[in-house]
Amino acid sequence: MPTRTVEYGVFLPVSSGGWIPSTTTPELDGSYAYNLEVTRLAERLGFDFTLSQAVWRGYAGPSHHFEVNLESLTTTAGLAAATERIGVWSTCNTATFHPAVLAKMIATADQISGGRTGLNIVAGGNRASETQMGLGASLSNPDKYRRAREWVTVCKLLWTEDGVDFDGEFFTLKDCQSKPKPAAGPPPMICAAVSDIGLRFTAEMLDGCLFEGTSRESMIEVGTRAKRIAEEVGSPLKTYCVFMVIPGETDADAQRRLDLYNAGRDTETMARMFAEHGNAAWDKAEFEARRAEWEKTTAVSTGTLCGSADTIAEQLADIIEAGRIDGAVFIMPDFIGDLAALGEAILPQLARHGLPGAALALD
Ligand SMILES: Cc1cc2nc3c(=O)[nH]c(=O)nc-3n(C[C@H](O)[C@H](O)[C@H](O)COP(=O)(O)O)c2cc1C
């Protein structure tokens, strides 16, 4: 019998190319029609929520990775109207929307969805997305999270109080009105953060952290570090980890898929991604050394679980337990075929490992 709760989510491919910068993956066009189909399937399969990211610029490589990006909040509004049970969560970069605008968008999505909405915030996100709009680039990590603290505080005030006065370092509100309010108060809020400062902010202000890792060890490291920081600040913080699943009939079939996608790796895109996420503290020599190392990595790098249904279920259960993970958020090369395999053949097996499987399709 399951001994604890785990939430299962789908990280929607609202950006073209999904999460593998490669020319040999199934085409993901980043269209609303495709994401609607994926969300309806996820709902039928019993997943708890879908989440869409907030990206505004692609990497101009041969795979056209992230060239097309749906806007997250309006995608959520559409998906909320087209579904009945599943949670529909958005992402907002605190650099792009004023908190009073976001507070009202979420309150609106709350009505459309009947209380099924949630919010992932990024305190300062993909740099190229921001600099093209003249936003964010000047903020260091501590500054980003100071702004995020104010941003979240303002949202929560607007969701719960009338006539908000706020005199902060980044935001000033004078008798700011915001109705409607979310019916049950602030929605679930998480933050995509991996640094200690980001995790501390998340534990103090929000309900969950969202992270990824490139290996079993790195996922476990972030999950357990997040829980330790949460315990230090006395927070019941939930940990949500992103997993890439590549299922096959057999382990060998799945490995062939992985090899095919890696063979088409888009090194131009990968180099630009590295440049964007590289640490400002590195000098030129360290940057180049790390970049050379990173360029040798594979195109499929986010927390990859590859194999037969049995193999993936075993790997997943192991990381969820060892990493103290409360939510698994899935990405995959093909969000129809692979999602069906995940919901029908993999997650139901987690019960054997003492974890809940997603409540399977009712129809
Ligand atoms: C799982 C995950 C999802 C993310 N989603 C987005 C996103 O939708 N939009 C964006 O601009 N940045 C996104 N990011 C980038 C994060 O904002 C950025 O990596 C984060 O600030 C790094 O954490 P740190 O501030 O603790 O160093 C995401 C990062 C992670 C780990």
XYZ file of C-alpha atoms in Angstrom, residues 197-349:
153
model
C 19.407 31.870 -1.731
C 16.634 30.936 -4.166
C 15.609 27.901 -2.131
C 15.590 29.919 1.108
C 13.315 32.536 -0.483
C 11.077 29.734 -1.780
C 10.889 27.972 1.580
C 10.053 31.208 3.392
C 7.490 32.567 0.932
C 5.998 29.745 -1.178
C 4.613 26.209 -1.144
C 7.089 24.360 -3.333
C 10.336 24.476 -5.279
C 10.752 23.233 -8.843
C 14.117 21.933 -9.982
C 15.887 19.635 -12.365
C 19.131 17.711 -12.333
C 21.339 16.069 -14.919
C 21.811 12.822 -12.981
C 20.295 10.713 -10.195
C 22.834 12.201 -7.784
C 22.179 15.822 -8.715
C 18.391 15.422 -8.396
C 18.801 13.843 -4.971
C 21.249 16.589 -3.972
C 18.824 19.431 -4.775
C 15.803 17.633 -3.290
C 17.520 16.907 0.028
C 19.161 20.368 0.163
C 15.746 21.997 -0.380
C 14.246 19.935 2.453
C 17.156 20.819 4.753
C 16.758 24.543 4.053
C 12.987 24.213 4.549
C 13.534 22.530 7.903
C 15.908 25.341 8.948
C 13.216 27.936 8.292
C 10.357 25.756 9.597
C 8.565 25.444 6.257
C 6.545 22.459 4.949
C 8.064 23.111 1.498
C 7.245 20.584 -1.209
C 9.884 19.501 -3.719
C 8.931 19.124 -7.389
C 11.542 17.521 -9.646
C 11.487 17.461 -13.456
C 12.044 14.028 -15.023
C 12.612 13.258 -18.707
C 11.140 9.842 -19.523
C 12.109 7.883 -22.627
C 10.184 4.616 -22.528
C 10.616 1.637 -24.843
C 9.291 -1.914 -25.143
C 12.660 -3.037 -23.792
C 15.669 -1.253 -22.287
C 17.486 -1.681 -25.610
C 14.605 -0.089 -27.576
C 14.595 2.903 -25.252
C 18.378 3.251 -25.476
C 18.103 3.274 -29.293
C 15.681 6.209 -29.031
C 18.035 8.079 -26.718
C 21.001 7.450 -29.028
C 19.020 8.693 -32.022
C 18.114 11.969 -30.281
C 21.673 12.501 -29.084
C 23.000 11.896 -32.603
C 21.071 14.980 -33.745
C 22.264 17.199 -30.860
C 22.117 20.885 -31.729
C 25.479 22.078 -30.448
C 24.825 25.700 -31.434
C 21.741 25.819 -29.228
C 23.464 23.962 -26.427
C 26.379 26.428 -26.447
C 23.964 29.368 -26.273
C 22.047 27.743 -23.440
C 25.284 27.299 -21.548
C 26.307 30.914 -22.135
C 22.931 32.017 -20.820
C 23.071 29.939 -17.649
C 26.808 30.291 -16.991
C 27.799 31.901 -13.721
C 28.769 35.577 -13.822
C 31.442 34.868 -11.182
C 33.552 32.744 -13.595
C 36.497 34.427 -15.303
C 36.994 33.920 -19.059
C 39.296 30.900 -18.688
C 36.955 29.111 -16.298
C 33.981 29.932 -18.488
C 35.686 28.447 -21.577
C 36.817 25.349 -19.683
C 33.339 24.697 -18.350
C 31.784 25.388 -21.711
C 34.078 22.863 -23.427
C 33.118 20.300 -20.803
C 29.423 21.104 -21.141
C 29.495 20.848 -24.920
C 30.466 17.205 -24.576
C 27.229 16.475 -22.709
C 24.291 14.918 -24.464
C 21.240 16.672 -25.894
C 19.013 14.685 -23.543
C 20.294 15.917 -20.204
C 17.440 16.695 -17.801
C 16.956 13.907 -15.235
C 16.591 11.188 -17.844
C 14.850 7.908 -17.090
C 15.296 5.617 -20.075
C 14.190 1.992 -20.413
C 11.261 -0.394 -20.270
C 8.263 0.484 -18.095
C 9.655 -1.712 -15.292
C 13.074 -0.061 -15.450
C 11.684 3.479 -15.415
C 9.288 2.733 -12.535
C 12.184 1.404 -10.488
C 14.472 4.376 -11.247
C 11.694 6.850 -10.533
C 10.740 5.287 -7.190
C 14.386 5.237 -6.121
C 14.960 8.957 -6.838
C 11.613 10.025 -5.344
C 12.493 8.246 -2.101
C 16.186 9.182 -1.898
C 15.591 12.780 -3.023
C 12.621 13.386 -0.662
C 10.565 14.391 -3.684
C 6.896 15.316 -3.307
C 6.070 15.916 -6.955
C 7.330 14.478 -10.250
C 6.888 16.768 -13.254
C 7.372 14.911 -16.502
C 8.816 15.813 -19.877
C 9.267 13.409 -22.794
C 10.105 13.370 -26.490
C 6.536 12.557 -27.620
C 3.842 13.986 -25.345
C 1.106 11.691 -26.689
C 2.627 8.207 -27.060
C 5.116 8.561 -24.203
C 2.553 10.206 -21.917
C 0.154 7.294 -22.466
C 2.963 4.842 -21.642
C 3.815 6.815 -18.512
C 0.214 6.999 -17.281
C -0.823 3.464 -18.237
C 2.278 1.324 -17.815
C 4.767 3.147 -15.561
C 3.034 5.162 -12.822
C 0.621 2.337 -11.828
C 3.712 0.271 -10.967
